[in-house]
Short mmCIF file of C-alpha atoms in Angstrom, two decimals:
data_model
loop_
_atom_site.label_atom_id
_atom_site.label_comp_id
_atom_site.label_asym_id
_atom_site.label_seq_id
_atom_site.Cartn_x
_atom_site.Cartn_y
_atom_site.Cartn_z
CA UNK G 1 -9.12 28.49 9.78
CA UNK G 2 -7.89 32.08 10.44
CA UNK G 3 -9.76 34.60 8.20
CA UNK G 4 -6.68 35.79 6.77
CA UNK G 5 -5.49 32.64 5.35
CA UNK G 6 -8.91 31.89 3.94
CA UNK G 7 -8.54 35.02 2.47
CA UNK G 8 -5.38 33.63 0.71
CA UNK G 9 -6.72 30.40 -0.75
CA UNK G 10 -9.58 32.67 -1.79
CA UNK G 11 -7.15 34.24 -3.95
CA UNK G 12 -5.57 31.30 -5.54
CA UNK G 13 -6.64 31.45 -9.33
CA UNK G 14 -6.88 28.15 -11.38
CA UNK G 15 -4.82 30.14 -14.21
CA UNK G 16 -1.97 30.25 -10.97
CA UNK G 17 -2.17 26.42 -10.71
CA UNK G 18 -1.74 26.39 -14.64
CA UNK G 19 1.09 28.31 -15.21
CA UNK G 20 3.22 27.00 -11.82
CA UNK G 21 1.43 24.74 -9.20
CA UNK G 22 4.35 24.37 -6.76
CA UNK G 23 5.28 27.23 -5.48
CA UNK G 24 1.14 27.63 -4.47
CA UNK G 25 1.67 23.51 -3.05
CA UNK G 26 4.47 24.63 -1.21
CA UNK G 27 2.39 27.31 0.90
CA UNK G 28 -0.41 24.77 0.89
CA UNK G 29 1.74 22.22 2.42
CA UNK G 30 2.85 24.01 5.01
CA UNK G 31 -0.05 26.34 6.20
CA UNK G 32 -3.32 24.54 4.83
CA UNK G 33 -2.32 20.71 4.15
CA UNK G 34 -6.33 19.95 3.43
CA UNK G 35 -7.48 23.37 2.54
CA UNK G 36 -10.93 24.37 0.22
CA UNK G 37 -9.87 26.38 -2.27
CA UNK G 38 -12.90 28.01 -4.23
CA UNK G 39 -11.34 28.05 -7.50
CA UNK G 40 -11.41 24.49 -7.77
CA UNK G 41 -14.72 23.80 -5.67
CA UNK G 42 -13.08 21.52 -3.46
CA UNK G 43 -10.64 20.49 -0.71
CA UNK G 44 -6.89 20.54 -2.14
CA UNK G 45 -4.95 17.29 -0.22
CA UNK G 46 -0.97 18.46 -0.68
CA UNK G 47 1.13 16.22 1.70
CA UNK G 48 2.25 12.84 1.17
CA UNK G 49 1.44 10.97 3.72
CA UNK G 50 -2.33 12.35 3.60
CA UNK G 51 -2.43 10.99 -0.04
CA UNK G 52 -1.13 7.68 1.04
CA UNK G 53 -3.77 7.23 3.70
CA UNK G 54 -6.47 8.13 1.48
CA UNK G 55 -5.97 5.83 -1.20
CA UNK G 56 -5.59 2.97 1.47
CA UNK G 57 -9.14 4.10 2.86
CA UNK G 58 -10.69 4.34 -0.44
CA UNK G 59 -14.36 3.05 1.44
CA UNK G 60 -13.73 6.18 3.35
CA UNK G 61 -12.24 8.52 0.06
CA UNK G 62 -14.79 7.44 -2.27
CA UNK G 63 -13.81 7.50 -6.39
CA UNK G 64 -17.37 7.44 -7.15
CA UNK G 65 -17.92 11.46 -7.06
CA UNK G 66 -21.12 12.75 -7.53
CA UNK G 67 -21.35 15.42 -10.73
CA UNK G 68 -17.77 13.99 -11.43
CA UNK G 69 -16.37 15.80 -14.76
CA UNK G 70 -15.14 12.52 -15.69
CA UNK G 71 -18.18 10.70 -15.70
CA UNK G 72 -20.02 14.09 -17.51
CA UNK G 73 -17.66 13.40 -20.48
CA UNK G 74 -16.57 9.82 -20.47
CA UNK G 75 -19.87 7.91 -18.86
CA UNK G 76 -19.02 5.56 -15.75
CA UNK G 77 -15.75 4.35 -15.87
CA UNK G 78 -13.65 2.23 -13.55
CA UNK G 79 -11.83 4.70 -12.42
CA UNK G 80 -15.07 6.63 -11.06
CA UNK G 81 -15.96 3.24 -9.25
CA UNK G 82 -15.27 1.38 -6.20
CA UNK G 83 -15.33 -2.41 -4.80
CA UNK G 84 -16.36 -5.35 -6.85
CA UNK G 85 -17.56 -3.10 -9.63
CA UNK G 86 -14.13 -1.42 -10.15
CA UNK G 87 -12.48 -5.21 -9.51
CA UNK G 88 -14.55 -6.58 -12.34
CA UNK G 89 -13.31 -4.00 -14.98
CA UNK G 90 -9.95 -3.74 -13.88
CA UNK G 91 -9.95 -7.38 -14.18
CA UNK G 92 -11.27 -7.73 -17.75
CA UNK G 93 -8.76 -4.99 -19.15
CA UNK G 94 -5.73 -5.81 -17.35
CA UNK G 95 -4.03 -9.06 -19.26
CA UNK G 96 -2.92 -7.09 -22.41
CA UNK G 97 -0.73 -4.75 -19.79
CA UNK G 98 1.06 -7.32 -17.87
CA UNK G 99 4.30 -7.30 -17.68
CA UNK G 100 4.92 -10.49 -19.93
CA UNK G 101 2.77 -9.49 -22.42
CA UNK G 102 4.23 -5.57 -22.81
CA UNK G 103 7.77 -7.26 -23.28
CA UNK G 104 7.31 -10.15 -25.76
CA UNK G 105 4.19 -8.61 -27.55
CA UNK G 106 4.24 -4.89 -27.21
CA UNK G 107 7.70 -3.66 -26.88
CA UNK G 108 8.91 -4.69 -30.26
CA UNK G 109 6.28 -3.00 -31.63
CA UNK G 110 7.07 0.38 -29.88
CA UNK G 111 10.45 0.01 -30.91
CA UNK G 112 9.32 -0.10 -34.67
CA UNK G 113 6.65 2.53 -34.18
CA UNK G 114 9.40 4.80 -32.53
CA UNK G 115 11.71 4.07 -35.51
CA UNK G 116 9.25 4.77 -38.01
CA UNK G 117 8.60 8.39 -36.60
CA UNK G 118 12.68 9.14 -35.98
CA UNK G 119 13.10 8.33 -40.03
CA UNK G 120 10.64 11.19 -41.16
CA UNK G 121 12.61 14.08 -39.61
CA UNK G 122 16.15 12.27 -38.72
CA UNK G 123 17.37 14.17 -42.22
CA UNK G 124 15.91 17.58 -40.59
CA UNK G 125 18.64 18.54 -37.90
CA UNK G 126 15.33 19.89 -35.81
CA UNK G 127 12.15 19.42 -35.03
CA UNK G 128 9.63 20.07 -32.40
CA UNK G 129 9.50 16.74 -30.23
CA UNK G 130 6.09 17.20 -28.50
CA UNK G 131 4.40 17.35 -31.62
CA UNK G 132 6.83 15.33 -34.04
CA UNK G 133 7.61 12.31 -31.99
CA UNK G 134 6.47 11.85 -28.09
CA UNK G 135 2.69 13.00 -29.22
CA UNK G 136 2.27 10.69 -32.26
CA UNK G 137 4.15 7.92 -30.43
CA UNK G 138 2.05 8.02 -27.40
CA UNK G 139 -0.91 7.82 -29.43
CA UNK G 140 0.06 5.18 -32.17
CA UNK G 141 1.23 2.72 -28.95
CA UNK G 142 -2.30 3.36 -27.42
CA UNK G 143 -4.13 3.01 -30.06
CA UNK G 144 -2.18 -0.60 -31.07
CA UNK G 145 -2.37 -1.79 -27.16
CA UNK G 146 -6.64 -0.50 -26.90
CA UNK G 147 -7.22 -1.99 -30.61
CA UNK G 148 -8.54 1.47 -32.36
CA UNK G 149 -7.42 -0.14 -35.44
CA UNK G 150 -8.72 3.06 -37.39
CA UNK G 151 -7.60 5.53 -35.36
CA UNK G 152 -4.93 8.08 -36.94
CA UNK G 153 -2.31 9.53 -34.31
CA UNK G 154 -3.91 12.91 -35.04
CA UNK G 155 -7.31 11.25 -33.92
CA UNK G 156 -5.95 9.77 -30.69
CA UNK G 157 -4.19 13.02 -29.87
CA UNK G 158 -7.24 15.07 -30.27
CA UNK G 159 -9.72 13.31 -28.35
CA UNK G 160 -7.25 12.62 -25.38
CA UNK G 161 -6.61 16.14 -25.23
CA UNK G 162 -10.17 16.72 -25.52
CA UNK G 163 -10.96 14.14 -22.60
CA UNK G 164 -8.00 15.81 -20.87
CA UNK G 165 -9.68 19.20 -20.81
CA UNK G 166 -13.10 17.97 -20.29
CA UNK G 167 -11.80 16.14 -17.06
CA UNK G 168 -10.13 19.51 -16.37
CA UNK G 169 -12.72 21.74 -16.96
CA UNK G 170 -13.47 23.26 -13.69
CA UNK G 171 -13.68 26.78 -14.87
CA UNK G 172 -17.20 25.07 -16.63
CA UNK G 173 -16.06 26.67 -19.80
CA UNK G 174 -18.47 25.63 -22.81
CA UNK G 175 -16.44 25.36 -25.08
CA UNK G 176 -14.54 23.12 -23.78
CA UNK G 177 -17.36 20.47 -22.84
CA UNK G 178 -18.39 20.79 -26.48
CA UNK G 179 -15.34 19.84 -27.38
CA UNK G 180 -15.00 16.80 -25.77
CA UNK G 181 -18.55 16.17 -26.19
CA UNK G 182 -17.58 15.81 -30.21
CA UNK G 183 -14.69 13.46 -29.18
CA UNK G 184 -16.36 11.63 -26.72
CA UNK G 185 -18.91 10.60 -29.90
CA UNK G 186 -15.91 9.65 -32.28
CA UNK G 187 -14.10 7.49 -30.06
CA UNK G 188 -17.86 5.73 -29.26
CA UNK G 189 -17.90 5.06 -32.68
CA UNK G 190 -14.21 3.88 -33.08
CA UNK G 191 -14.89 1.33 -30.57
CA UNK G 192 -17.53 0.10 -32.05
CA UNK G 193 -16.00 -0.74 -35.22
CA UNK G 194 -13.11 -2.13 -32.83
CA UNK G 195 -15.73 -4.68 -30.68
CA UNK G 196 -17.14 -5.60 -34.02
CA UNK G 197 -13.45 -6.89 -35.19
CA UNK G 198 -12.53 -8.15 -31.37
CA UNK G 199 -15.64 -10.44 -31.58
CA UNK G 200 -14.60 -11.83 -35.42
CA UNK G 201 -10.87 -12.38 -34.62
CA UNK G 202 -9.76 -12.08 -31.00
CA UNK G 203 -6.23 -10.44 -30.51
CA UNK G 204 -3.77 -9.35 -27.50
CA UNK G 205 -5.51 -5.88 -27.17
CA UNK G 206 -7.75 -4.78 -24.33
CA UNK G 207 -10.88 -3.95 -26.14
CA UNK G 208 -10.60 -7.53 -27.39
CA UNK G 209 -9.62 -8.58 -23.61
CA UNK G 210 -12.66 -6.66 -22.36
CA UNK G 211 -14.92 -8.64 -25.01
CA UNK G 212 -13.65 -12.15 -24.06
CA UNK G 213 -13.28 -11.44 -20.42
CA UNK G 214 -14.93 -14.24 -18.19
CA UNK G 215 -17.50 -11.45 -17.56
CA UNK G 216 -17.43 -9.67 -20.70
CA UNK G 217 -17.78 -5.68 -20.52
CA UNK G 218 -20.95 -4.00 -22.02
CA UNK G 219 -20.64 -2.00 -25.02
CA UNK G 220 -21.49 0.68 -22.48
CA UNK G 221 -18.69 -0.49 -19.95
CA UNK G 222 -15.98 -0.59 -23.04
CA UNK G 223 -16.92 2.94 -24.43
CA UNK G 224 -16.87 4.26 -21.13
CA UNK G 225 -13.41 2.76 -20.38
CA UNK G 226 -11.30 3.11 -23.97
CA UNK G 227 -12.30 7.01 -23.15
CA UNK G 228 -10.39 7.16 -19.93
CA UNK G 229 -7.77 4.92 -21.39
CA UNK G 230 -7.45 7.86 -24.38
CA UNK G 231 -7.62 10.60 -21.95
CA UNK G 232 -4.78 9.23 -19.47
CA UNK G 233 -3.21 6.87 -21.75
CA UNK G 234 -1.74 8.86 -23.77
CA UNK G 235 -0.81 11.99 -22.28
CA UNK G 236 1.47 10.30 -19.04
CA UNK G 237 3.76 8.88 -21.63
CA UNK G 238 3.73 11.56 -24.17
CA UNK G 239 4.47 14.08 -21.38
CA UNK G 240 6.90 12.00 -19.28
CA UNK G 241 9.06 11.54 -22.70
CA UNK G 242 9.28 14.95 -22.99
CA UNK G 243 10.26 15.82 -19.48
CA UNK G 244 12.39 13.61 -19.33
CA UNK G 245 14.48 14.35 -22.25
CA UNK G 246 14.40 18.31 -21.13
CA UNK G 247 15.82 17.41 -17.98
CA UNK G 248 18.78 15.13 -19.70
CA UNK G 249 19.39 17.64 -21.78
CA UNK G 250 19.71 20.13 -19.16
CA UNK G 251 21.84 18.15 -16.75
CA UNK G 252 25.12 17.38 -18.35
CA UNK G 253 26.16 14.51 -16.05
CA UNK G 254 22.85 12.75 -15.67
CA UNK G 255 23.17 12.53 -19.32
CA UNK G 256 26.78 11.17 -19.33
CA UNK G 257 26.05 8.51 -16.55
CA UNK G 258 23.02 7.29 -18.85
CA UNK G 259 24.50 6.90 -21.90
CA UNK G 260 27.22 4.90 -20.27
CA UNK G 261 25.00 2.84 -19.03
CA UNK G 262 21.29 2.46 -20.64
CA UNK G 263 19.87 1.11 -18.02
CA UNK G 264 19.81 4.45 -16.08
CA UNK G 265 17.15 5.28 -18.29
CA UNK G 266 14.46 3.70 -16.06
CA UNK G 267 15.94 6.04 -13.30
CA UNK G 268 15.28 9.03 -15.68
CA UNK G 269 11.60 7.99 -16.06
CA UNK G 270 10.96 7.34 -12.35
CA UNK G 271 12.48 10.89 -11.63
CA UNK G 272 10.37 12.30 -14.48
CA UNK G 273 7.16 11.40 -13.30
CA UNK G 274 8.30 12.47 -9.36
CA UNK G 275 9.28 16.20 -10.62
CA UNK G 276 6.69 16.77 -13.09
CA UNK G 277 3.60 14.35 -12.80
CA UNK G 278 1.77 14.02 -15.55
CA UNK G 279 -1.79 13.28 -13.90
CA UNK G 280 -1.24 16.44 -11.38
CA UNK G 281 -4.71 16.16 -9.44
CA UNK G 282 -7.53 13.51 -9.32
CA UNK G 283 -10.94 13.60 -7.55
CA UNK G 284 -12.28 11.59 -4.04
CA UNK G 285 -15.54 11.99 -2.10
CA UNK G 286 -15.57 12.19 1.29
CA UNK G 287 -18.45 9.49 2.28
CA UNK G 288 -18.82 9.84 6.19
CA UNK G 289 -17.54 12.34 8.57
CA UNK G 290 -13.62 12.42 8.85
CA UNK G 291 -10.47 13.87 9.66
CA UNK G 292 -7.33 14.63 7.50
CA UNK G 293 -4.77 16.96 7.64
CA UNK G 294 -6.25 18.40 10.89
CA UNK G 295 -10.03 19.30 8.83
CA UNK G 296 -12.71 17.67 9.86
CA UNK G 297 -14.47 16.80 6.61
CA UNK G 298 -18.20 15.69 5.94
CA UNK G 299 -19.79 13.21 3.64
CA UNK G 300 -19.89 14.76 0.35
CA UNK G 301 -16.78 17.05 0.64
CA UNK G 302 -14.86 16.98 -1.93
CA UNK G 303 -11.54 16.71 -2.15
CA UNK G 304 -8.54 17.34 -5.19
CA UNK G 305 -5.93 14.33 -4.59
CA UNK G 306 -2.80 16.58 -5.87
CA UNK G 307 -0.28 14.09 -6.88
CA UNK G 308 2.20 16.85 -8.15
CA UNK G 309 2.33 18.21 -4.81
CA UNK G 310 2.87 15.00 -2.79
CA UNK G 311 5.68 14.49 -5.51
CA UNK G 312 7.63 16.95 -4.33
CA UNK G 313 6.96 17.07 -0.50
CA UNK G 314 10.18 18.23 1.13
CA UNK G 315 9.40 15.77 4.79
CA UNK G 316 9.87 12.54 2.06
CA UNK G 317 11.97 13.73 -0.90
CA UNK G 318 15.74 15.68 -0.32
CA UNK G 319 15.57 18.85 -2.38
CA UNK G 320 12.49 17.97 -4.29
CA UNK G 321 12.64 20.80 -6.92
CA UNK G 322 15.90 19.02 -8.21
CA UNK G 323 15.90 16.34 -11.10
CA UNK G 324 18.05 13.68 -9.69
CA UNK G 325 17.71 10.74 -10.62
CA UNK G 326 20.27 9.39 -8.06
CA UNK G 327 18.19 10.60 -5.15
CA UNK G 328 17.57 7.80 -1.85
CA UNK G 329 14.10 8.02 -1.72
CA UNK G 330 12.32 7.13 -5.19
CA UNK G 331 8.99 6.26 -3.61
CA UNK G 332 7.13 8.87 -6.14
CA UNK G 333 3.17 8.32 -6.50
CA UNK G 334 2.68 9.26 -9.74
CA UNK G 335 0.78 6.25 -10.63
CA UNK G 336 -1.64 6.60 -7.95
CA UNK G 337 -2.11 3.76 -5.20
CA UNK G 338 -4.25 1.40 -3.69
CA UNK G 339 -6.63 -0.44 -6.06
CA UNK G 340 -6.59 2.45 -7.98
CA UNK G 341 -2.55 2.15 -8.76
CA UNK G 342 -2.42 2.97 -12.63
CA UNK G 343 -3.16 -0.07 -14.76
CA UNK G 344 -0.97 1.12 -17.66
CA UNK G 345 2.12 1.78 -15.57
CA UNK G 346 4.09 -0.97 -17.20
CA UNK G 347 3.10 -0.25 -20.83
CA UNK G 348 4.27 3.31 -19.91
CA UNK G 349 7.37 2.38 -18.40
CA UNK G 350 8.44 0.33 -21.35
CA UNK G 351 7.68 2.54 -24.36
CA UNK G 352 9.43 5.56 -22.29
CA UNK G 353 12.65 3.83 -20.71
CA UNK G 354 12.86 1.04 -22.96
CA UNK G 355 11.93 2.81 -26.21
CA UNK G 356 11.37 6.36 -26.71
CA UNK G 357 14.25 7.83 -24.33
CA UNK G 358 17.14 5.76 -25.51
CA UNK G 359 16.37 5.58 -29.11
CA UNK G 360 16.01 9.32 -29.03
CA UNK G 361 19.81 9.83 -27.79
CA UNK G 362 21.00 6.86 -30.19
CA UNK G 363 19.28 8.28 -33.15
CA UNK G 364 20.02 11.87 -33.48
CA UNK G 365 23.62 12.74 -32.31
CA UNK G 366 24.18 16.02 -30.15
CA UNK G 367 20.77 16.16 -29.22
CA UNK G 368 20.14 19.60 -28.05
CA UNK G 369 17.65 22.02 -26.87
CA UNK G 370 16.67 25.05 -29.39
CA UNK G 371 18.94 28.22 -28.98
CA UNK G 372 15.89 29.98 -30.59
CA UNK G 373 12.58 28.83 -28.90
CA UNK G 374 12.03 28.59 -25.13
CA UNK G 375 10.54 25.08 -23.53
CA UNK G 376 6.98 25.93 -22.25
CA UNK G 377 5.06 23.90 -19.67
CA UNK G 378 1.37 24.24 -18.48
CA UNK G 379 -0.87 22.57 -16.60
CA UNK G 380 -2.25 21.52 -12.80
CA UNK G 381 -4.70 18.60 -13.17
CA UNK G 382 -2.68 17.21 -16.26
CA UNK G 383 1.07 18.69 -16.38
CA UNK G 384 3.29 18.42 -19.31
CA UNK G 385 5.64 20.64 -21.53
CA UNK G 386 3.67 22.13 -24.30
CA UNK G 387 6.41 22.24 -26.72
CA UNK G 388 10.32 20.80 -27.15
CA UNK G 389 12.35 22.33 -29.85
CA UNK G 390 15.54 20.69 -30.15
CA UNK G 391 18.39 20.27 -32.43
CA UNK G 392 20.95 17.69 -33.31
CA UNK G 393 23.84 17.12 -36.05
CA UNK G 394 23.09 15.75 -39.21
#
């Protein structure tokens, strides 16, 4: 690599990546497709098609990283293992998130949940929807479809953010690993209490699936995995409600052609999660000598798997900095791929297209974005609006 453009991925700050990832992915992209950028310790993969054939080489692109921040924070969980071991976890948690069981046994309950948080500000005329419905929605779903029967929405909130910046933490700041540290103990404890009930009276959730699996989960196994269930969980659909409903409201006719016809709203979601991915950048390890992206890369590299660029690479998606959710090409990879495709993805596709995003629109007329407070978003490993203050006639 010439010295000069070292020199510029030398300069690349993870406080750049925070506050506005893409226009740095763009460069990437088209200079330094597989590039090590100090800041983050590791190789940054930005193009598509690289993504796509490392997830389908995943013996090659190892999930199982060494010193992974996950793993510090969360213990060993599935999604920091490979093979049989990550089969036979997947496996025990996944029957509570199939498809039949989020319609007939979940979705109903979303609805309600969803209602029940509309009715304490409907009266109001505004309110602040990260914190006052997608938030608290996100995390009363999760903690109904995981079995935290104890957990408050404030709880869940705090320890996924507190997972969230633990996984994050590359900057190593303390404070933040004591942090999650605290969670990481409470949620241990919550799912405890939650085995203890599973075990008494089994139910459709997956700590209970996890329990009565063929090959039951360890206590070990369960803590480890309701953690990175809390941590992604809840912050994909909590985000992806609230980008979502900032980009209807800010696109007149993609909001007329939905509320003519509900059904768009899946559209909206799909086109969400494509602009503004909520799980930005995940971790691989390189395990024997390879090339991608024109780098030759050794075992033990490793590498930054940035979804968020690959979202929005111009050689697959037409104009990719525009919401459209009429585009040709939908074939986003926001949930991942290969075995590691997200395991929630239906559970998040129903409480946001089914749920949250039409009821919002149906409940509180004129919805409307704040003339008052700007819309603030943040983020590069986990991206998301911090904030949406909005309006509507009472």
């Amino acid at each position: 690599m010439p010295a000069d453009q070292q020199t510029v991925l030398d300069e690349i700050l993870l406080s750049d990546l925070y506050n506005d990832p893409y226009p740095i992915y763009r460069r990437l992209r088209a200079q330094a497709p597989v590039a090590w950028v100090p800041a983050a310790n590791r190789y940054l993969v930005t193009r598509y098609d690289d993504i796509v054939h490392l997830e389908r080489n995943p013996e090659i692109f190892s999930a199982n990283e060494h010193g992974s921040l996950m793993t510090r924070i969360m213990g060993h969980t599935l999604l920091r293992k490979d093979g049989d071991a990550h089969r036979r976890e997947r496996a025990a948690a996944e029957a509570p998130m199939r498809p039949r069981t989020v319609k007939h046994h979940w979705l109903p309950l979303f609805q309600r949940n969803a209602d029940d948080l509309i009715d304490e500000f409907a009266g109001d005329g505004t309110a602040d929807l990260f914190q006052q419905f997608a938030g608290p929605l996100a995390a009363r779903n999760l903690a109904l479809v995981l079995g935290l029967r104890d957990a408050l929405d404030t709880d869940m909130q705090r320890w996924s953010q507190a997972m969230m910046d633990g996984g994050g933490n590359y900057a190593d700041d303390p404070v933040v690993w004591q942090r999650a540290d605290t969670a990481a103990a409470e949620i241990d404890d919550a799912v405890y209490a939650a085995v203890r009930h599973a075990r008494r009276q089994p139910d459709e959730s997956v700590i209970s699936a996890m329990v009565h699996a063929p090959d039951p989960l360890t206590i070990d196994e369960i803590r480890a995995n309701v953690k990175v269930f809390v941590g992604g969980g809840l912050n994909e659909p909590r985000d992806s409600i609230c980008v979502a409903t900032w980009a209807v409201l800010t696109h007149p006719t993609i909001r007329a052609e939905v509320e003519a016809d509900p059904a768009r709203w899946r559209a909206v979601f799909e086109e969400a999660i494509r602009w503004v991915a909520p799980i930005g950048m995940y971790p691989r390890e390189v395990t024997r000598t390879v090339e991608l992206g024109g780098v030759t890369l050794e075992p033990g590299s490793r590498i930054g798997v940035c979804l968020g660029s690959a979202n929005r690479d111009e050689t697959v998606f037409e104009r990719p900095d525009e919401f459209d959710i009429n585009r040709a090409n939908k074939a986003h990879i926001a949930f991942g791929g290969g075995p590691h495709f997200c395991l929630g993805t239906w559970v998040a596709r129903a409480q946001v297209a089914q749920v949250a995003l039409p009821t919002l629109f149906r409940r509180l007329p004129g919805l409307r974005l704040s003339d008052t407070e700007e819309v603030r978003l943040g983020g590069w490993v986990f991206r998301g609006l911090l904030n949406l203050p909005v309006s509507w006639t009472v």
